[in-house]
PDB file of C-alpha atoms in Angstrom:
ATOM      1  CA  UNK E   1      92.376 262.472 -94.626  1.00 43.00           C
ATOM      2  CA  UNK E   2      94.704 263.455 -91.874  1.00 50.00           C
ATOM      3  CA  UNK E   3      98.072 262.939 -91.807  1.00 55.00           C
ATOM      4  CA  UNK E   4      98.871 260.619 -88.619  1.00 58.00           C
ATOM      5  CA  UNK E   5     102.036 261.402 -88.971  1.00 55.00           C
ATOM      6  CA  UNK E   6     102.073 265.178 -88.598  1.00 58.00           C
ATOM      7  CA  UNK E   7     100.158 265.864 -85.982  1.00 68.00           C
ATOM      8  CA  UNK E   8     100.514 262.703 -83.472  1.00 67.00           C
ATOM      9  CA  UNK E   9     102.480 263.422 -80.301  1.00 77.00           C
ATOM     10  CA  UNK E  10     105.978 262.224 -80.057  1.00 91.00           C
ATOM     11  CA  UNK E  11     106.078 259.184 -78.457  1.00 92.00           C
ATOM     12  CA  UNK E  12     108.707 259.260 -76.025  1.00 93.00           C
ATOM     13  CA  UNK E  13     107.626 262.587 -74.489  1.00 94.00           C
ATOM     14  CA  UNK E  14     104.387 260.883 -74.515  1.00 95.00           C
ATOM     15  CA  UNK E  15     105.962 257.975 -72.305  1.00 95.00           C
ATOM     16  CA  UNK E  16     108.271 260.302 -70.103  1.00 96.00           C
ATOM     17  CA  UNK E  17     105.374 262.533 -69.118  1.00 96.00           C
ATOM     18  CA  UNK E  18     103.412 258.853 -68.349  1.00 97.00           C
ATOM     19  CA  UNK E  19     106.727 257.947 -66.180  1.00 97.00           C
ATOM     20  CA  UNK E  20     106.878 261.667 -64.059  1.00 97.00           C
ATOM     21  CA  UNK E  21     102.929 261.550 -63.419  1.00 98.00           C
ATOM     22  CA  UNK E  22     103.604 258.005 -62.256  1.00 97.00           C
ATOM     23  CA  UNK E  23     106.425 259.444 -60.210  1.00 97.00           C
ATOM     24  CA  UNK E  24     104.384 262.337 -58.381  1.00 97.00           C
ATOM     25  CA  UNK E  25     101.866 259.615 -57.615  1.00 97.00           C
ATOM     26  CA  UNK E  26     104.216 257.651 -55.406  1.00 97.00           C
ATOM     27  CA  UNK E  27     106.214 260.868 -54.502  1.00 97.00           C
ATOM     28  CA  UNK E  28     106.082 260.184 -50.362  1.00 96.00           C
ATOM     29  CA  UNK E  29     106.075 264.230 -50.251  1.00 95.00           C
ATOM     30  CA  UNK E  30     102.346 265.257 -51.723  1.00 95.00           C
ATOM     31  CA  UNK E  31     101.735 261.959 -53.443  1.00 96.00           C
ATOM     32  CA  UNK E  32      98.395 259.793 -53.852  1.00 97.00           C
ATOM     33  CA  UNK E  33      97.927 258.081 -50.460  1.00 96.00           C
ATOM     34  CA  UNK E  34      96.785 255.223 -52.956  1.00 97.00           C
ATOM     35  CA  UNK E  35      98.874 254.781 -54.833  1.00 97.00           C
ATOM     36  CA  UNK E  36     101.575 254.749 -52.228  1.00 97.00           C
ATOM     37  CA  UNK E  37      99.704 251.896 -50.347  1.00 97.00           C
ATOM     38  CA  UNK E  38     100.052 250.125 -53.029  1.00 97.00           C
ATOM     39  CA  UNK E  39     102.443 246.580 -53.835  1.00 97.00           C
ATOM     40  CA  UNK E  40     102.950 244.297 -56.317  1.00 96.00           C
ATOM     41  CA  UNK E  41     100.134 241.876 -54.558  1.00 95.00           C
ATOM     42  CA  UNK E  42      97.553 244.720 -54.282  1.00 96.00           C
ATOM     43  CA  UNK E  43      98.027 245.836 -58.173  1.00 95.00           C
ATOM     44  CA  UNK E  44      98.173 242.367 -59.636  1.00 92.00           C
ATOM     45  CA  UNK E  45      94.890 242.293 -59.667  1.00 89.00           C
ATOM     46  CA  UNK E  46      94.199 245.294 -61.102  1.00 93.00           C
ATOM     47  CA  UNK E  47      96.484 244.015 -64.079  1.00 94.00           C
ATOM     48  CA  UNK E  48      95.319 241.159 -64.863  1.00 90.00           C
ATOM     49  CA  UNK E  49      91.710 242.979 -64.948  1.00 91.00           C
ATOM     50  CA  UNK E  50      93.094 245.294 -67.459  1.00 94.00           C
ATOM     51  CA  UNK E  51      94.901 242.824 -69.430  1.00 92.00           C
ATOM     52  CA  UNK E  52      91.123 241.285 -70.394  1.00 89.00           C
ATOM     53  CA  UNK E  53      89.227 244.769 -70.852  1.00 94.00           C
ATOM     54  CA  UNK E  54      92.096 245.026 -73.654  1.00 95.00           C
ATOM     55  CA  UNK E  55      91.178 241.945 -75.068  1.00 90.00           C
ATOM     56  CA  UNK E  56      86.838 242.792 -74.759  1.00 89.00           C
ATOM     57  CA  UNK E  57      87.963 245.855 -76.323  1.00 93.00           C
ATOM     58  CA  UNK E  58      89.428 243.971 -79.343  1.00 94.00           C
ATOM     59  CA  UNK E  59      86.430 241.313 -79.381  1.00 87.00           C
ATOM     60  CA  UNK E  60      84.131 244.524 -79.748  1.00 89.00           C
ATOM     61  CA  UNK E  61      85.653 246.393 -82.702  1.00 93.00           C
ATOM     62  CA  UNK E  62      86.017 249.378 -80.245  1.00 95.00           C
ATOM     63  CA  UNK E  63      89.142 251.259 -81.368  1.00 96.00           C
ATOM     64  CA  UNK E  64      88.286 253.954 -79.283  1.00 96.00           C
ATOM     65  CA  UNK E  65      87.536 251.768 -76.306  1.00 95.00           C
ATOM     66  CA  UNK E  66      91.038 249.837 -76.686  1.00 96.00           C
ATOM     67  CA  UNK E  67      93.178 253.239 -77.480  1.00 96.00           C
ATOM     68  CA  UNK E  68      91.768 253.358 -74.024  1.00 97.00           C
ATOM     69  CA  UNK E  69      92.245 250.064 -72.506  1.00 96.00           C
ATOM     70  CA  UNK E  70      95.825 250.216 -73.395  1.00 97.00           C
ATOM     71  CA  UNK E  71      96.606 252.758 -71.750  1.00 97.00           C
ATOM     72  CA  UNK E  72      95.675 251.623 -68.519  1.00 97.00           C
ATOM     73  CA  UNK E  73      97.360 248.638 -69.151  1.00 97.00           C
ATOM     74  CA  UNK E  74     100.392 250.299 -69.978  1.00 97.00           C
ATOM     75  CA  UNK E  75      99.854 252.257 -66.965  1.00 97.00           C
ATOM     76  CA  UNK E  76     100.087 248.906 -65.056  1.00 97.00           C
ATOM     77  CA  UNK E  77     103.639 248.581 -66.861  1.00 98.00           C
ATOM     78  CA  UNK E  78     104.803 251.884 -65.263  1.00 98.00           C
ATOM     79  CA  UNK E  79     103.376 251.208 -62.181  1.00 98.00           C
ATOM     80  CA  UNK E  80     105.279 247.999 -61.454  1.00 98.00           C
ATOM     81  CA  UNK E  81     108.286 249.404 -62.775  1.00 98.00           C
ATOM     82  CA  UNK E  82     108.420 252.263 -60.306  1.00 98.00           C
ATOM     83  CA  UNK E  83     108.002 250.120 -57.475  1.00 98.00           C
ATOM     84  CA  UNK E  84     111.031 248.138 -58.870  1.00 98.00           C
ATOM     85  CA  UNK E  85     112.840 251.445 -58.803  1.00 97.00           C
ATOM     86  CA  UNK E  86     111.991 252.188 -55.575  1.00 97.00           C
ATOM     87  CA  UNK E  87     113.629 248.893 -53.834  1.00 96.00           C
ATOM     88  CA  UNK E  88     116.431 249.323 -56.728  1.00 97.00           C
ATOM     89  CA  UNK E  89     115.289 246.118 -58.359  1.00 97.00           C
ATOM     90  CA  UNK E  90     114.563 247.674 -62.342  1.00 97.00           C
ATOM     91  CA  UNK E  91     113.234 250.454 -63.899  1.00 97.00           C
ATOM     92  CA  UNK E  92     111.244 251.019 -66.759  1.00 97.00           C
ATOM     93  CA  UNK E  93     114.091 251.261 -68.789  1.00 96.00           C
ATOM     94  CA  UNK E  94     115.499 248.016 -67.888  1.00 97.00           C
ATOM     95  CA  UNK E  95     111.563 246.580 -68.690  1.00 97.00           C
ATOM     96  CA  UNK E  96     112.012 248.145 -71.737  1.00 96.00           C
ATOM     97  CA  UNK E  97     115.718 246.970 -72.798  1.00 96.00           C
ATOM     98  CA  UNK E  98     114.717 243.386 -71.617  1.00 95.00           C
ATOM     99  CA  UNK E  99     111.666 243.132 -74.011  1.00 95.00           C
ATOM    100  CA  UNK E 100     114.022 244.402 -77.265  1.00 95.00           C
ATOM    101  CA  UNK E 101     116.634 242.453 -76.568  1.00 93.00           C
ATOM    102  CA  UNK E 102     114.227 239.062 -76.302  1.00 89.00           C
ATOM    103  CA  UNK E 103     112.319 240.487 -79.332  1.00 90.00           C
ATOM    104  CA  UNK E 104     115.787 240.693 -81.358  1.00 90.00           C
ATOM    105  CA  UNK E 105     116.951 237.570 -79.811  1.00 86.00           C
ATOM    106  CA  UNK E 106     113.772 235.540 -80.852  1.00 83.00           C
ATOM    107  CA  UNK E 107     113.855 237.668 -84.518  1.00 85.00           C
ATOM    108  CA  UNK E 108     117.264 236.453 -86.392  1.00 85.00           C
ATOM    109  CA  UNK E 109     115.531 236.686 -89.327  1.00 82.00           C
ATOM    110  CA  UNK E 110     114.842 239.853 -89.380  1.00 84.00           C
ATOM    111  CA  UNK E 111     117.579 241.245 -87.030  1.00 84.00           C
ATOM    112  CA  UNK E 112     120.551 238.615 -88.048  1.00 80.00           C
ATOM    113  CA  UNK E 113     120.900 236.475 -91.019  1.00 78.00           C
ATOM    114  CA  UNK E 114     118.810 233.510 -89.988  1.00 74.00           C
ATOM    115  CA  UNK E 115     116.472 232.110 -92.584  1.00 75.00           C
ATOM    116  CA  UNK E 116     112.945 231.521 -91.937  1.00 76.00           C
ATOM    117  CA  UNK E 117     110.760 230.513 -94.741  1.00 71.00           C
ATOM    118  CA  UNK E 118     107.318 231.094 -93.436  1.00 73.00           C
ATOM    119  CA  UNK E 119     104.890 231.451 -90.363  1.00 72.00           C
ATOM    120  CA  UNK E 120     105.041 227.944 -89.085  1.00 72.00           C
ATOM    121  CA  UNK E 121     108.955 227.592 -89.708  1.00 71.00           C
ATOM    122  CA  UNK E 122     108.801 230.856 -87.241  1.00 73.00           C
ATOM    123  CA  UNK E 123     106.382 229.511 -84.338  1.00 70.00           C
ATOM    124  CA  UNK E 124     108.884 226.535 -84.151  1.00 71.00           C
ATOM    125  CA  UNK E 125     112.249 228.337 -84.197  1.00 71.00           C
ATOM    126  CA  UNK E 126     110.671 230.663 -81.241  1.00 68.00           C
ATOM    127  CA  UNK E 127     109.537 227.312 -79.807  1.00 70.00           C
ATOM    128  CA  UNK E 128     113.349 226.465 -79.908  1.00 73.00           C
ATOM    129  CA  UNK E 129     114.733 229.815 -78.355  1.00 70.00           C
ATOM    130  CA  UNK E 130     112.072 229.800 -75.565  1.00 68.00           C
ATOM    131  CA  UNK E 131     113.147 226.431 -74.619  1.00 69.00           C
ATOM    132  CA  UNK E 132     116.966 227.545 -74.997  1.00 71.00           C
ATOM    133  CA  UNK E 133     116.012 230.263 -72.375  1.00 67.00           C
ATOM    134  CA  UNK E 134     114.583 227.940 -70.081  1.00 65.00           C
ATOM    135  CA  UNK E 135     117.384 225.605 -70.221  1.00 66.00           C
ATOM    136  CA  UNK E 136     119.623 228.349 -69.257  1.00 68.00           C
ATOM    137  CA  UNK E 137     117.456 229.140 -66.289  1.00 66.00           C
ATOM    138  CA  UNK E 138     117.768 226.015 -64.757  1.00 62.00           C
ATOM    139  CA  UNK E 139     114.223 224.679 -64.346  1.00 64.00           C
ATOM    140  CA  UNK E 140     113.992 221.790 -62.742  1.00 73.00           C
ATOM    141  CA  UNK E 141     110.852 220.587 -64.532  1.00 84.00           C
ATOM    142  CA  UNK E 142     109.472 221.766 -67.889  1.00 82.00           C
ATOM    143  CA  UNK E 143     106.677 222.577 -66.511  1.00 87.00           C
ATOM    144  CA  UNK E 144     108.198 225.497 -63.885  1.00 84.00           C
ATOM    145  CA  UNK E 145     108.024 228.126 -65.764  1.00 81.00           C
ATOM    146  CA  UNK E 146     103.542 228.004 -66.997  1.00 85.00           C
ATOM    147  CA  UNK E 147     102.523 230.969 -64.626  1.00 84.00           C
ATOM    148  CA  UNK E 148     100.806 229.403 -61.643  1.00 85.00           C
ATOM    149  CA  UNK E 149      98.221 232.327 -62.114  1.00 80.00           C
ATOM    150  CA  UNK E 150      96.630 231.848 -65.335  1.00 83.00           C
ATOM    151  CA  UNK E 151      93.451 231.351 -65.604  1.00 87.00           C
ATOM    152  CA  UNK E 152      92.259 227.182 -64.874  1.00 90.00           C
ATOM    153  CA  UNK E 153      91.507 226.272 -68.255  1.00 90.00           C
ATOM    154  CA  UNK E 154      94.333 228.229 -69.792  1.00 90.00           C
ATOM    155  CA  UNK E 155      97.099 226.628 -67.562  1.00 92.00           C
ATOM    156  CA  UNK E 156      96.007 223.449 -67.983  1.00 94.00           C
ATOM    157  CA  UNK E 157      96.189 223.620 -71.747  1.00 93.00           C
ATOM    158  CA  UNK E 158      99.366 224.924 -71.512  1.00 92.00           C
ATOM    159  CA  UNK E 159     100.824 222.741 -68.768  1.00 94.00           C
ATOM    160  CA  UNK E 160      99.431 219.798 -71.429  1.00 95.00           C
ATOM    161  CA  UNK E 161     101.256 221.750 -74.328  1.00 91.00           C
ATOM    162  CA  UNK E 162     104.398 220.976 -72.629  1.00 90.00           C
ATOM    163  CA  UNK E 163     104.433 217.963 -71.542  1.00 93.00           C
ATOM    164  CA  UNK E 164     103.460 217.249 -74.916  1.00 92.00           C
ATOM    165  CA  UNK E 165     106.671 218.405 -76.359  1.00 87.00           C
ATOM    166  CA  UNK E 166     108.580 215.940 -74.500  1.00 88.00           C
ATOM    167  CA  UNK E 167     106.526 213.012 -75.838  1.00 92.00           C
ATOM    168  CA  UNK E 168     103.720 213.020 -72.793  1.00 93.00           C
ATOM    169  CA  UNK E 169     100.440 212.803 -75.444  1.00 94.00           C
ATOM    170  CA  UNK E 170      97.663 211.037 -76.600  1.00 93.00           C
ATOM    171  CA  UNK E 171      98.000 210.063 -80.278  1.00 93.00           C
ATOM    172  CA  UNK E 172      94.987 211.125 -81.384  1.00 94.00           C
ATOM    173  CA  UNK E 173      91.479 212.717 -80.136  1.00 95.00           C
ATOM    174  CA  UNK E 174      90.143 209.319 -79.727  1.00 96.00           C
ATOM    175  CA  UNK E 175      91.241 208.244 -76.357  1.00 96.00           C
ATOM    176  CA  UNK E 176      91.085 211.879 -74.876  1.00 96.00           C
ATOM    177  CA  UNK E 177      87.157 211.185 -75.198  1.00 97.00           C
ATOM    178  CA  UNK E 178      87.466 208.036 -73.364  1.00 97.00           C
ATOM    179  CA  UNK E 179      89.407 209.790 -70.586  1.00 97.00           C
ATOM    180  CA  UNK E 180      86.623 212.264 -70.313  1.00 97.00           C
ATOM    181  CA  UNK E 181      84.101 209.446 -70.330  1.00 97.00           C
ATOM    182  CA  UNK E 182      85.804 207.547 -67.270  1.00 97.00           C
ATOM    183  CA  UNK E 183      86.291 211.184 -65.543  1.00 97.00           C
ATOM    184  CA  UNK E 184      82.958 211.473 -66.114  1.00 97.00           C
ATOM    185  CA  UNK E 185      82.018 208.262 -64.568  1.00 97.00           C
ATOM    186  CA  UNK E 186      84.595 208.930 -61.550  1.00 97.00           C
ATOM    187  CA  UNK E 187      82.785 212.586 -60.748  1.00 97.00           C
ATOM    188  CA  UNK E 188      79.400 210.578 -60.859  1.00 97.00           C
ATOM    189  CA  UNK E 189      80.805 207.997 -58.515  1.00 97.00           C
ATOM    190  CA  UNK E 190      82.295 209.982 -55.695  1.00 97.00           C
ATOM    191  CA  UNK E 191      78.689 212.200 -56.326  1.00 97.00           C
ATOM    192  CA  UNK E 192      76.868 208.931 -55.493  1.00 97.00           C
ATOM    193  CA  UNK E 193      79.206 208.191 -52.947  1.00 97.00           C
ATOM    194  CA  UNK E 194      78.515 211.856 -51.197  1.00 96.00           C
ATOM    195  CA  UNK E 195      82.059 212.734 -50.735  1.00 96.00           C
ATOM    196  CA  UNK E 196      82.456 216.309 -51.024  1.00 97.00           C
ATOM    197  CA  UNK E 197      86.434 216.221 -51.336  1.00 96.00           C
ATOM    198  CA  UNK E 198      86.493 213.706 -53.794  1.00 97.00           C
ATOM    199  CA  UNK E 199      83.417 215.340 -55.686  1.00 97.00           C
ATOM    200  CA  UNK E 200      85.947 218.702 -56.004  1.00 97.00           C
ATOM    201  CA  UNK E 201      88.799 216.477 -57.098  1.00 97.00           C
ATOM    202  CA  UNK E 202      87.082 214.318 -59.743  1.00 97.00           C
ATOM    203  CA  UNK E 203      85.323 217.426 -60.892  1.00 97.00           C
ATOM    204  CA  UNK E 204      88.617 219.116 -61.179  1.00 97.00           C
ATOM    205  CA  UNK E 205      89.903 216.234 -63.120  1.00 97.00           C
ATOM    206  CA  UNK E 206      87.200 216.499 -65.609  1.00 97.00           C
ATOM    207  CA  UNK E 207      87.166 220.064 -66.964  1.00 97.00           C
ATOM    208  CA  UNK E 208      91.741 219.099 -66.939  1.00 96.00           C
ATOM    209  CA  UNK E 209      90.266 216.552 -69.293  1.00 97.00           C
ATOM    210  CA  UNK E 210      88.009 219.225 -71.751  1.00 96.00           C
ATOM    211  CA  UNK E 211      91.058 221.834 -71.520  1.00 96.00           C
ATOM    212  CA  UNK E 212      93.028 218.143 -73.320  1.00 96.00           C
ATOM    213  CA  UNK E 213      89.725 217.497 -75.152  1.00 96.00           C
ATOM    214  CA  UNK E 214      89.960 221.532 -76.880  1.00 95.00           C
ATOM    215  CA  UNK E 215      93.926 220.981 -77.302  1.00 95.00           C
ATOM    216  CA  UNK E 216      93.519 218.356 -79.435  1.00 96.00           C
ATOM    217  CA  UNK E 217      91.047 219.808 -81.158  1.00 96.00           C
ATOM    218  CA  UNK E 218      92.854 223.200 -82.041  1.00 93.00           C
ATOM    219  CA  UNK E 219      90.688 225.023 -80.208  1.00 93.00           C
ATOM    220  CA  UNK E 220      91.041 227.731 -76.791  1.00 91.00           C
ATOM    221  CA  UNK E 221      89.052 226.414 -73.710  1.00 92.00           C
ATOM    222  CA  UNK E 222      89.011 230.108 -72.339  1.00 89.00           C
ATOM    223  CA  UNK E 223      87.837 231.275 -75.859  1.00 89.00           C
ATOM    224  CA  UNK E 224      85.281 228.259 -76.405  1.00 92.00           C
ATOM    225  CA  UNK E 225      83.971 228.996 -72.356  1.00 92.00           C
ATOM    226  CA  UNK E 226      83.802 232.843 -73.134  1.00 89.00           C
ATOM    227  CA  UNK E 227      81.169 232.091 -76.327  1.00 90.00           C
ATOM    228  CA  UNK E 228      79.406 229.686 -74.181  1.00 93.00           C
ATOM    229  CA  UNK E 229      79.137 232.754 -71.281  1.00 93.00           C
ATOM    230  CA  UNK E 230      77.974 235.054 -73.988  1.00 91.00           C
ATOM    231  CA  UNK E 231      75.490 232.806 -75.450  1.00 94.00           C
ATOM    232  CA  UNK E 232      74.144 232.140 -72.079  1.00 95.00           C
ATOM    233  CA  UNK E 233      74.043 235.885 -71.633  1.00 94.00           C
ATOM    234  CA  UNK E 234      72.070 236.693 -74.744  1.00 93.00           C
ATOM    235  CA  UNK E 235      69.560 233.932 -74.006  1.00 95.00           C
ATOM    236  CA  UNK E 236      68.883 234.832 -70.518  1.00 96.00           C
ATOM    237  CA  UNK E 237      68.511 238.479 -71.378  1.00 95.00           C
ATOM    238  CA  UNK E 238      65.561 237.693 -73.999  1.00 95.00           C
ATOM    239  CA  UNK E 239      64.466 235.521 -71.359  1.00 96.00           C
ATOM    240  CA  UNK E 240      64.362 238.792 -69.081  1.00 95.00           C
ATOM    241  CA  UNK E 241      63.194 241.096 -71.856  1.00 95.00           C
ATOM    242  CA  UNK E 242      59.912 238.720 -72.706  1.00 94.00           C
ATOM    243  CA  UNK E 243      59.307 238.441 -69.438  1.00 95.00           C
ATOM    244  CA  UNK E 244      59.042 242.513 -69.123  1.00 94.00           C
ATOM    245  CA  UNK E 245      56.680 242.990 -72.337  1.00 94.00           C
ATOM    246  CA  UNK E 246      54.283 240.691 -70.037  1.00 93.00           C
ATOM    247  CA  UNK E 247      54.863 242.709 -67.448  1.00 93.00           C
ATOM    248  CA  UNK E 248      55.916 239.715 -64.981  1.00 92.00           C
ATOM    249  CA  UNK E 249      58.809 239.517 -62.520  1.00 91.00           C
ATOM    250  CA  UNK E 250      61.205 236.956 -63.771  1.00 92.00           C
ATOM    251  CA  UNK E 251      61.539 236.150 -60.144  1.00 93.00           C
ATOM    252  CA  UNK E 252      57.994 235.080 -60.214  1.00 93.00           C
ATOM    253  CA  UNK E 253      58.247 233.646 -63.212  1.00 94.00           C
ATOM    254  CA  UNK E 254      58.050 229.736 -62.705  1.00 95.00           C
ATOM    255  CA  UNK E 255      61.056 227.070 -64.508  1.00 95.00           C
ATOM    256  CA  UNK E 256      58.644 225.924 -66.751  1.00 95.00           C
ATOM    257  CA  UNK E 257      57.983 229.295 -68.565  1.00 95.00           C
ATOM    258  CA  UNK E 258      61.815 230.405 -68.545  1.00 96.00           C
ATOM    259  CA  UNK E 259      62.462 227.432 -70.000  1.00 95.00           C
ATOM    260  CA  UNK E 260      59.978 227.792 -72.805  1.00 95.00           C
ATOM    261  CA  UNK E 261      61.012 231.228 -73.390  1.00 95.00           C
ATOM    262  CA  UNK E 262      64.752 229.897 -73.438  1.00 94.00           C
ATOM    263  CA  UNK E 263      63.986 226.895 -76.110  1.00 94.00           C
ATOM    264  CA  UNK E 264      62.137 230.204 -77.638  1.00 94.00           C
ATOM    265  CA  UNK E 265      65.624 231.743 -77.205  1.00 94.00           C
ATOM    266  CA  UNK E 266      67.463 229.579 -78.958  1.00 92.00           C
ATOM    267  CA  UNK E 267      65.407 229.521 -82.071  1.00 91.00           C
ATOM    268  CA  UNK E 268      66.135 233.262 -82.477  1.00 86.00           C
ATOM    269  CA  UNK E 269      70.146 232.701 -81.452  1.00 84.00           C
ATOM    270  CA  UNK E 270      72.592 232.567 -84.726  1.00 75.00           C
ATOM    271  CA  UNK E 271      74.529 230.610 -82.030  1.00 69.00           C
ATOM    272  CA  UNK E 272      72.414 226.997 -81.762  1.00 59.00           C
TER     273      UNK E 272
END
């Protein structure tokens, strides 16, 4: 077996020759022209993006693919951090500073003498010092600091999470269903009713309701949603791939035989 150790490149030249290519990229004099364009709006994007090929990486077993993906992540880090340095806002190093000191901060345990006995005595005591940090930032709500751009489903489970804390809950699963029943009712109202607006809001309303609905259950709308998207995926493609042994068009192909072939699909899906 090789020794990991003895042959892996040291990692702070690794990250200081990262931090000079990112340099000669935005280098006015011979730079990219790209990259230059660039701002924090135009790469934010391209963050976020790499943020969830990380995480298919991870959902495929593909070391090789995620040694990848993190790098370009981690490029994302050094881009934003150079643009910092260029309007003298931060650098990298401050980015870097800023994440070990909250790490330590969050860590008495292990960096102080604080005793923590297990896991969940842990996810509450960093509970506590998140909420100490936002106290000391002022927020005027406790909901100010969930990032406006998270995904739908994951802000609203988290904007629920919250509130929660302070008391703002259902007491059980119970009457969550019966809130999704009457949003339910209210999107099939305003539907009847034709109105467009209100058919947006009451719709809205009603997935807010399944993102409570997976709370309560323990479970991750985004991560639930995702299996559902993949199941649909697999189904359609057999759907596709029958279609092709018969040598038909699947845009020929009437509703009533892709629907067979789907209820076909299904019986052959581990997911039913």
């Amino acid at each position: 077996m090789t020794n990991r150790s003895a042959t892996a490149p040291d990692p702070a030249a690794a990250l200081q020759r990262l931090l000079v290519i990112m340099n000669r990229l935005r280098d006015p004099d011979g730079g990219c022209p790209w990259d230059l364009e660039q701002t924090f709006e135009t790469i934010a994007p391209y963050t976020i993006e790499e943020a969830y090929e990380v995480r298919d990486a991870i959902q495929r077993g593909d070391r090789a693919e995620l040694k990848d993906e993190l790098g370009d992540l981690l490029f994302q880090v050094v881009f934003h951090a150079r643009m910092a340095a260029e309007d003298s806002s931060f650098d990298f190093a401050d980015v870097a500073n800023a994440i070990s000191d909250k790490m330590i901060r969050r860590h008495p345990h292990v960096f102080a003498d604080a005793d923590i006995a297990d896991a969940a005595a842990q996810t509450g005591a960093w509970e506590r010092h998140k909420a100490a940090e936002r106290a000391q930032k002022a927020f005027d709500s406790v909901l100010d600091d969930v990032p406006a751009a998270l995904p739908a489903l994951t802000r609203s489970e988290k904007l629920q999470k919250r509130a929660a804390r302070v008391g703002f809950d259902w007491p059980d699963v119970a009457p969550v269903l019966a809130k999704l029943d009457e949003e339910r009712g209210e999107l099939a109202a305003a539907m009847a009713a034709g109105d467009q607006v209100a058919v947006a809001d009451e719709l809205g309303d009603v997935l807010f309701a399944v993102a409570n609905l997976a709370r309560h259950l323990g479970l991750d709308p985004e991560e639930s949603l995702r299996g559902a998207n993949d199941k649909f995926y697999r189904r359609f493609r057999y759907i596709e791939s029958k279609l092709k042994e018969q040598d038909a068009s699947i845009e020929d192909a009437s509703l009533e035989t892709m629907e067979a072939l789907w209820q076909e699909a299904k019986q052959h899906d581990p997911a039913k």
